[in-house]
Amino acid sequence: MAQTVCVMDASAQLGLALVQRLLHRGYTVHASHQTHPNGEDIFKGISNDPNKLKIFRSDPFDYQSIMDALKGCSALFYSFQPPFDQPDYDEYMGDVEVRAAHNVLEACAQTETIDKVVFTSSATAVVWREDRKSMDLDLDERHWSDVNFCSKFKLWHAMSKTMAEKTAWALAMDRGMNMVSINAGLLMSQDLSINNPYLRGAAEMYEDGVFVTVDLPFLVDAHICVYEDVSSYGRYLCFNHIINTQDDALRLARKLTPDAASSMPQREERGKSFIEQRISNKKLNKLMVDFEG
């Protein structure tokens, strides 16, 4: 019998792509979304079998609604979406994201059928540290961003992701839950804009050789791989590209703000500058060698 899994928040770009891929792989999916403006319309037409896709409206701050969505599921794929009435990352978002993570992990701990939690975090929960320039080793899953450093430089996205992920890990360990986290690079989505909170400190990430991006299909594959592979454990840095040449930086600048391209170096100057990569995704790549998406 195919397993039943829950995706939360299923209305976000990653969540919706996960729902589609999981259905395609034969899973029954509980698609849990917040109060989305388009409601359940976004899920229309993605499943021919109404018994395979069940849609739930879950508020991460309403414990019972989370429990309802998790009922009968063997796994949860969780990614945080800022509330519609508070879409911007600021100094208060950390508390919001921590509360959401706490509620969701506690609900998983109380749901006997849940065997595994795949928690979507961010590479920004890894890269921001006072000592990052002086480190001998590349940054990898063993490293954490420093919350005080993030607060000092108003890196609210990094601060929120770090606090929420640490909260989730503390609860998972305390309750003996099987959890893995995906620390994703900047998602190269169609609607990517200069206002994306991940981009705060982008110039410094570029100079440090840690400005990583990920394509949606690769990110979805990574989530399913760490869920299905029984040997997966801990954190996984997830990216399939690094912005470390001036050509890369120019292409991204053109995508984010077409006007910004005019202030970038001209053709003959570009392409020469290469910044050494200082971040490693070997752990995930090793796990995904035999994965069939």
mmCIF file of C-alpha atoms in Angstrom:
data_model
loop_
_atom_site.group_PDB
_atom_site.id
_atom_site.type_symbol
_atom_site.label_atom_id
_atom_site.label_comp_id
_atom_site.label_asym_id
_atom_site.label_seq_id
_atom_site.Cartn_x
_atom_site.Cartn_y
_atom_site.Cartn_z
ATOM 1 C CA MET A 1 0.000 0.000 0.000
ATOM 2 C CA ALA A 2 1.343 3.415 -0.986
ATOM 3 C CA GLN A 3 2.247 5.692 1.891
ATOM 4 C CA THR A 4 0.366 8.821 2.858
ATOM 5 C CA VAL A 5 2.478 11.938 3.402
ATOM 6 C CA CYS A 6 1.699 15.541 4.301
ATOM 7 C CA VAL A 7 3.102 18.639 2.576
ATOM 8 C CA MET A 8 2.979 21.956 4.455
ATOM 9 C CA ASP A 9 2.803 24.707 3.138
ATOM 10 C CA ALA A 10 1.546 23.107 -0.062
ATOM 11 C CA SER A 11 0.455 26.380 -1.683
ATOM 12 C CA ALA A 12 4.024 27.723 -1.940
ATOM 13 C CA GLN A 13 6.109 27.044 -5.042
ATOM 14 C CA LEU A 14 8.178 24.274 -3.419
ATOM 15 C CA GLY A 15 5.149 22.765 -1.693
ATOM 16 C CA LEU A 16 3.058 22.587 -4.852
ATOM 17 C CA ALA A 17 5.928 21.036 -6.823
ATOM 18 C CA LEU A 18 6.410 18.471 -4.040
ATOM 19 C CA VAL A 19 2.705 17.587 -4.066
ATOM 20 C CA GLN A 20 2.813 16.997 -7.828
ATOM 21 C CA ARG A 21 5.987 14.881 -7.714
ATOM 22 C CA LEU A 22 4.816 12.801 -4.743
ATOM 23 C CA LEU A 23 1.497 12.059 -6.462
ATOM 24 C CA HIS A 24 3.414 11.038 -9.573
ATOM 25 C CA ARG A 25 5.484 8.619 -7.454
ATOM 26 C CA GLY A 26 2.324 6.963 -6.150
ATOM 27 C CA TYR A 27 1.970 8.576 -2.730
ATOM 28 C CA THR A 28 -1.312 9.711 -1.230
ATOM 29 C CA VAL A 29 -0.809 13.362 -0.281
ATOM 30 C CA HIS A 30 -2.360 15.581 2.375
ATOM 31 C CA ALA A 31 -1.795 19.054 0.891
ATOM 32 C CA SER A 32 -1.920 21.518 3.755
ATOM 33 C CA HIS A 33 -2.113 25.218 2.949
ATOM 34 C CA GLN A 34 -2.641 28.406 4.892
ATOM 35 C CA THR A 35 -5.449 30.813 4.004
ATOM 36 C CA HIS A 36 -4.278 31.227 0.428
ATOM 37 C CA PRO A 37 -5.977 33.942 -1.699
ATOM 38 C CA ASN A 38 -6.743 31.362 -4.408
ATOM 39 C CA GLY A 39 -7.881 28.822 -1.850
ATOM 40 C CA GLU A 40 -8.116 25.313 -3.188
ATOM 41 C CA ASP A 41 -8.084 26.437 -6.845
ATOM 42 C CA ILE A 42 -4.317 26.041 -7.040
ATOM 43 C CA PHE A 43 -4.675 22.262 -6.553
ATOM 44 C CA LYS A 44 -7.247 21.787 -9.330
ATOM 45 C CA GLY A 45 -6.240 19.374 -12.058
ATOM 46 C CA ILE A 46 -3.049 18.044 -10.458
ATOM 47 C CA SER A 47 -4.566 14.678 -9.505
ATOM 48 C CA ASN A 48 -6.901 12.471 -11.530
ATOM 49 C CA ASP A 49 -7.728 10.419 -8.448
ATOM 50 C CA PRO A 50 -9.572 12.401 -5.741
ATOM 51 C CA ASN A 51 -8.672 9.703 -3.218
ATOM 52 C CA LYS A 52 -4.956 10.378 -3.740
ATOM 53 C CA LEU A 53 -5.054 14.097 -2.878
ATOM 54 C CA LYS A 54 -6.707 15.498 0.223
ATOM 55 C CA ILE A 55 -6.603 19.231 0.850
ATOM 56 C CA PHE A 56 -6.408 20.775 4.313
ATOM 57 C CA ARG A 57 -6.356 24.351 5.496
ATOM 58 C CA SER A 58 -3.813 24.497 8.320
ATOM 59 C CA ASP A 59 -2.609 27.479 10.261
ATOM 60 C CA PRO A 60 0.848 26.812 11.780
ATOM 61 C CA PHE A 61 -0.388 28.703 14.859
ATOM 62 C CA ASP A 62 -3.519 26.540 15.167
ATOM 63 C CA TYR A 63 -2.311 23.278 16.675
ATOM 64 C CA GLN A 64 -5.510 21.316 16.007
ATOM 65 C CA SER A 65 -5.509 22.205 12.299
ATOM 66 C CA ILE A 66 -1.964 20.800 12.019
ATOM 67 C CA MET A 67 -3.013 17.594 13.788
ATOM 68 C CA ASP A 68 -5.949 17.197 11.374
ATOM 69 C CA ALA A 69 -3.655 17.453 8.337
ATOM 70 C CA LEU A 70 -1.131 14.968 9.793
ATOM 71 C CA LYS A 71 -3.697 12.295 10.689
ATOM 72 C CA GLY A 72 -2.751 8.963 9.091
ATOM 73 C CA CYS A 73 0.454 10.304 7.512
ATOM 74 C CA SER A 74 3.838 8.593 7.719
ATOM 75 C CA ALA A 75 5.839 11.750 6.951
ATOM 76 C CA LEU A 76 5.709 15.531 6.861
ATOM 77 C CA PHE A 77 7.481 17.782 4.349
ATOM 78 C CA TYR A 78 7.496 21.148 6.123
ATOM 79 C CA SER A 79 8.470 24.559 4.800
ATOM 80 C CA PHE A 80 7.541 27.855 6.396
ATOM 81 C CA GLN A 81 5.635 30.520 4.503
ATOM 82 C CA PRO A 82 5.322 33.966 6.108
ATOM 83 C CA PRO A 83 1.698 34.802 7.000
ATOM 84 C CA PHE A 84 -0.152 36.734 4.292
ATOM 85 C CA ASP A 85 -0.733 39.636 6.671
ATOM 86 C CA GLN A 86 2.994 39.797 7.531
ATOM 87 C CA PRO A 87 4.922 38.869 4.366
ATOM 88 C CA ASP A 88 8.141 40.762 5.092
ATOM 89 C CA TYR A 89 11.094 39.440 7.040
ATOM 90 C CA ASP A 90 11.932 41.767 9.927
ATOM 91 C CA GLU A 91 13.303 41.379 13.434
ATOM 92 C CA TYR A 92 9.999 39.850 14.608
ATOM 93 C CA MET A 93 9.792 37.127 11.957
ATOM 94 C CA GLY A 94 12.204 34.939 13.917
ATOM 95 C CA ASP A 95 9.681 34.616 16.766
ATOM 96 C CA VAL A 96 6.886 33.874 14.287
ATOM 97 C CA GLU A 97 8.889 31.177 12.500
ATOM 98 C CA VAL A 98 10.069 29.621 15.772
ATOM 99 C CA ARG A 99 6.478 29.366 17.068
ATOM 100 C CA ALA A 100 5.365 27.754 13.814
ATOM 101 C CA ALA A 101 8.231 25.228 13.871
ATOM 102 C CA HIS A 102 7.542 24.387 17.517
ATOM 103 C CA ASN A 103 3.834 23.773 16.876
ATOM 104 C CA VAL A 104 4.453 21.647 13.796
ATOM 105 C CA LEU A 105 7.163 19.469 15.410
ATOM 106 C CA GLU A 106 5.106 19.032 18.566
ATOM 107 C CA ALA A 107 2.129 17.932 16.449
ATOM 108 C CA CYS A 108 4.381 15.429 14.642
ATOM 109 C CA ALA A 109 5.563 14.062 17.984
ATOM 110 C CA GLN A 110 1.925 13.526 18.996
ATOM 111 C CA THR A 111 1.031 11.773 15.711
ATOM 112 C CA GLU A 112 1.928 8.100 16.126
ATOM 113 C CA THR A 113 2.016 7.360 12.397
ATOM 114 C CA ILE A 114 4.716 9.969 11.600
ATOM 115 C CA ASP A 115 8.030 8.208 10.913
ATOM 116 C CA LYS A 116 10.033 11.057 9.401
ATOM 117 C CA VAL A 117 10.035 14.845 9.128
ATOM 118 C CA VAL A 118 11.743 16.611 6.226
ATOM 119 C CA PHE A 119 12.298 20.176 7.421
ATOM 120 C CA THR A 120 13.095 22.827 4.805
ATOM 121 C CA SER A 121 15.636 25.305 6.116
ATOM 122 C CA SER A 122 18.087 27.562 4.302
ATOM 123 C CA ALA A 123 21.761 27.900 3.520
ATOM 124 C CA THR A 124 21.457 31.267 5.299
ATOM 125 C CA ALA A 125 21.281 29.201 8.523
ATOM 126 C CA VAL A 126 24.838 28.031 7.752
ATOM 127 C CA VAL A 127 26.882 30.844 6.199
ATOM 128 C CA TRP A 128 26.716 33.871 8.535
ATOM 129 C CA ARG A 129 29.473 33.737 11.145
ATOM 130 C CA GLU A 130 32.056 36.181 12.466
ATOM 131 C CA ASP A 131 34.889 33.721 11.696
ATOM 132 C CA ARG A 132 33.735 32.724 8.193
ATOM 133 C CA LYS A 133 36.626 34.453 6.368
ATOM 134 C CA SER A 134 39.330 32.938 8.582
ATOM 135 C CA MET A 135 38.077 29.330 8.561
ATOM 136 C CA ASP A 136 40.393 26.681 7.098
ATOM 137 C CA LEU A 137 37.557 24.326 6.135
ATOM 138 C CA ASP A 138 34.707 24.920 3.710
ATOM 139 C CA LEU A 139 31.345 25.666 5.260
ATOM 140 C CA ASP A 140 29.097 22.611 5.383
ATOM 141 C CA GLU A 141 26.229 21.053 7.354
ATOM 142 C CA ARG A 142 28.205 21.126 10.598
ATOM 143 C CA HIS A 143 28.204 24.920 10.668
ATOM 144 C CA TRP A 144 25.502 27.236 11.960
ATOM 145 C CA SER A 145 24.932 30.928 11.414
ATOM 146 C CA ASP A 146 25.472 33.040 14.524
ATOM 147 C CA VAL A 147 22.111 34.507 15.609
ATOM 148 C CA ASN A 148 23.766 37.495 17.325
ATOM 149 C CA PHE A 149 25.824 38.235 14.197
ATOM 150 C CA CYS A 150 22.641 38.048 12.085
ATOM 151 C CA SER A 151 20.799 40.375 14.438
ATOM 152 C CA LYS A 152 23.678 42.875 14.484
ATOM 153 C CA PHE A 153 23.701 43.149 10.681
ATOM 154 C CA LYS A 154 19.907 42.883 10.285
ATOM 155 C CA LEU A 155 20.116 39.577 8.427
ATOM 156 C CA TRP A 156 16.552 38.732 9.428
ATOM 157 C CA HIS A 157 16.040 35.823 7.017
ATOM 158 C CA ALA A 158 19.207 34.109 8.249
ATOM 159 C CA MET A 159 18.307 34.809 11.871
ATOM 160 C CA SER A 160 14.771 33.416 11.462
ATOM 161 C CA LYS A 161 15.878 30.287 9.611
ATOM 162 C CA THR A 162 18.628 29.573 12.154
ATOM 163 C CA MET A 163 16.353 30.033 15.161
ATOM 164 C CA ALA A 164 13.521 27.975 13.657
ATOM 165 C CA GLU A 165 15.771 25.124 12.569
ATOM 166 C CA LYS A 166 17.491 24.971 15.964
ATOM 167 C CA THR A 167 14.068 24.883 17.634
ATOM 168 C CA ALA A 168 12.976 22.029 15.358
ATOM 169 C CA TRP A 169 16.151 20.034 16.042
ATOM 170 C CA ALA A 170 15.850 20.535 19.812
ATOM 171 C CA LEU A 171 12.264 19.264 19.780
ATOM 172 C CA ALA A 172 13.026 16.369 17.429
ATOM 173 C CA MET A 173 15.877 15.208 19.670
ATOM 174 C CA ASP A 174 13.841 15.660 22.831
ATOM 175 C CA ARG A 175 10.922 13.644 21.410
ATOM 176 C CA GLY A 176 13.088 11.053 19.654
ATOM 177 C CA MET A 177 11.775 11.957 16.210
ATOM 178 C CA ASN A 178 13.455 11.085 12.921
ATOM 179 C CA MET A 179 14.103 14.441 11.230
ATOM 180 C CA VAL A 180 16.308 15.587 8.360
ATOM 181 C CA SER A 181 16.722 19.170 7.196
ATOM 182 C CA ILE A 182 17.349 20.596 3.748
ATOM 183 C CA ASN A 183 19.395 23.804 3.903
ATOM 184 C CA ALA A 184 18.518 25.191 0.510
ATOM 185 C CA GLY A 185 20.318 27.806 -1.532
ATOM 186 C CA LEU A 186 18.463 30.702 -3.144
ATOM 187 C CA LEU A 187 15.547 29.188 -5.097
ATOM 188 C CA MET A 188 15.784 30.311 -8.724
ATOM 189 C CA SER A 189 12.038 30.674 -9.159
ATOM 190 C CA GLN A 190 10.163 32.457 -11.923
ATOM 191 C CA ASP A 191 9.039 35.172 -9.522
ATOM 192 C CA LEU A 192 12.459 35.793 -7.968
ATOM 193 C CA SER A 193 12.907 39.486 -7.232
ATOM 194 C CA ILE A 194 15.391 41.847 -5.616
ATOM 195 C CA ASN A 195 13.077 41.899 -2.567
ATOM 196 C CA ASN A 196 13.705 38.239 -1.742
ATOM 197 C CA PRO A 197 14.907 38.255 1.909
ATOM 198 C CA TYR A 198 17.583 35.631 1.144
ATOM 199 C CA LEU A 199 19.440 38.293 -0.880
ATOM 200 C CA ARG A 200 20.261 40.454 2.131
ATOM 201 C CA GLY A 201 24.070 40.356 2.254
ATOM 202 C CA ALA A 202 24.307 38.916 -1.280
ATOM 203 C CA ALA A 203 27.477 40.899 -2.087
ATOM 204 C CA GLU A 204 29.217 39.500 1.002
ATOM 205 C CA MET A 205 28.084 35.954 0.220
ATOM 206 C CA TYR A 206 29.462 36.373 -3.303
ATOM 207 C CA GLU A 207 32.816 37.681 -2.030
ATOM 208 C CA ASP A 208 33.019 34.842 0.515
ATOM 209 C CA GLY A 209 32.407 32.174 -2.160
ATOM 210 C CA VAL A 210 29.196 30.950 -0.489
ATOM 211 C CA PHE A 211 26.450 32.490 -2.660
ATOM 212 C CA VAL A 212 24.624 29.330 -3.738
ATOM 213 C CA THR A 213 21.414 28.823 -5.724
ATOM 214 C CA VAL A 214 19.138 25.875 -6.421
ATOM 215 C CA ASP A 215 16.700 25.010 -9.205
ATOM 216 C CA LEU A 216 13.218 23.838 -8.243
ATOM 217 C CA PRO A 217 13.424 20.319 -9.811
ATOM 218 C CA PHE A 218 16.720 19.626 -8.003
ATOM 219 C CA LEU A 219 15.303 20.908 -4.698
ATOM 220 C CA VAL A 220 12.233 18.677 -5.045
ATOM 221 C CA ASP A 221 14.436 15.653 -5.870
ATOM 222 C CA ALA A 222 16.576 16.358 -2.804
ATOM 223 C CA HIS A 223 13.530 16.414 -0.510
ATOM 224 C CA ILE A 224 12.191 13.118 -1.836
ATOM 225 C CA CYS A 225 15.631 11.511 -1.782
ATOM 226 C CA VAL A 226 16.289 12.329 1.890
ATOM 227 C CA TYR A 227 12.816 11.055 2.736
ATOM 228 C CA GLU A 228 13.032 7.772 0.834
ATOM 229 C CA ASP A 229 16.645 6.943 1.700
ATOM 230 C CA VAL A 230 16.666 5.239 5.092
ATOM 231 C CA SER A 231 20.332 6.178 5.592
ATOM 232 C CA SER A 232 19.666 9.947 5.502
ATOM 233 C CA TYR A 233 20.400 11.837 8.715
ATOM 234 C CA GLY A 234 20.989 15.356 10.020
ATOM 235 C CA ARG A 235 21.312 18.408 7.784
ATOM 236 C CA TYR A 236 21.902 18.580 4.025
ATOM 237 C CA LEU A 237 23.141 21.675 2.221
ATOM 238 C CA CYS A 238 21.237 21.760 -1.052
ATOM 239 C CA PHE A 239 22.368 23.738 -4.108
ATOM 240 C CA ASN A 240 23.303 23.004 -7.697
ATOM 241 C CA HIS A 241 24.977 26.254 -8.672
ATOM 242 C CA ILE A 242 27.272 28.830 -7.097
ATOM 243 C CA ILE A 243 27.502 32.485 -8.079
ATOM 244 C CA ASN A 244 31.275 32.915 -8.120
ATOM 245 C CA THR A 245 32.200 34.696 -11.368
ATOM 246 C CA GLN A 246 31.361 38.181 -12.597
ATOM 247 C CA ASP A 247 29.407 36.623 -15.467
ATOM 248 C CA ASP A 248 27.256 34.737 -12.934
ATOM 249 C CA ALA A 249 26.713 37.905 -10.928
ATOM 250 C CA LEU A 250 25.731 39.857 -14.048
ATOM 251 C CA ARG A 251 23.218 37.225 -15.160
ATOM 252 C CA LEU A 252 21.592 37.253 -11.715
ATOM 253 C CA ALA A 253 21.571 41.072 -11.615
ATOM 254 C CA ARG A 254 19.808 41.140 -14.994
ATOM 255 C CA LYS A 255 17.190 38.688 -13.727
ATOM 256 C CA LEU A 256 16.579 40.621 -10.500
ATOM 257 C CA THR A 257 16.669 44.185 -11.827
ATOM 258 C CA PRO A 258 17.246 44.771 -15.550
ATOM 259 C CA ASP A 259 18.419 48.321 -14.754
ATOM 260 C CA ALA A 260 21.186 47.016 -12.490
ATOM 261 C CA ALA A 261 23.006 45.503 -15.444
ATOM 262 C CA SER A 262 24.104 48.941 -16.630
ATOM 263 C CA SER A 263 26.191 49.421 -13.487
ATOM 264 C CA MET A 264 27.968 46.066 -13.844
ATOM 265 C CA PRO A 265 31.457 45.687 -15.371
ATOM 266 C CA GLN A 266 31.587 45.802 -19.168
ATOM 267 C CA ARG A 267 32.247 42.733 -21.319
ATOM 268 C CA GLU A 268 36.034 42.937 -21.504
ATOM 269 C CA GLU A 269 36.333 43.282 -17.732
ATOM 270 C CA ARG A 270 33.957 40.447 -16.916
ATOM 271 C CA GLY A 271 34.609 36.760 -16.700
ATOM 272 C CA LYS A 272 38.130 37.206 -15.350
ATOM 273 C CA SER A 273 37.236 37.370 -11.693
ATOM 274 C CA PHE A 274 36.742 33.914 -10.189
ATOM 275 C CA ILE A 275 36.025 33.464 -6.497
ATOM 276 C CA GLU A 276 36.948 30.153 -4.916
ATOM 277 C CA GLN A 277 33.988 28.139 -3.647
ATOM 278 C CA ARG A 278 33.996 27.932 0.160
ATOM 279 C CA ILE A 279 30.883 25.839 0.745
ATOM 280 C CA SER A 280 30.320 22.108 0.257
ATOM 281 C CA ASN A 281 27.270 20.019 -0.684
ATOM 282 C CA LYS A 282 29.173 16.711 -0.867
ATOM 283 C CA LYS A 283 26.955 15.060 1.736
ATOM 284 C CA LEU A 284 23.794 15.513 -0.353
ATOM 285 C CA ASN A 285 25.480 14.703 -3.661
ATOM 286 C CA LYS A 286 26.761 11.422 -2.222
ATOM 287 C CA LEU A 287 23.248 10.493 -1.063
ATOM 288 C CA MET A 288 21.674 11.383 -4.438
ATOM 289 C CA VAL A 289 24.097 9.411 -6.641
ATOM 290 C CA ASP A 290 21.635 6.545 -7.149
ATOM 291 C CA PHE A 291 18.413 8.529 -6.771
ATOM 292 C CA GLU A 292 15.946 8.233 -9.646
ATOM 293 C CA GLY A 293 13.747 11.308 -9.814
#
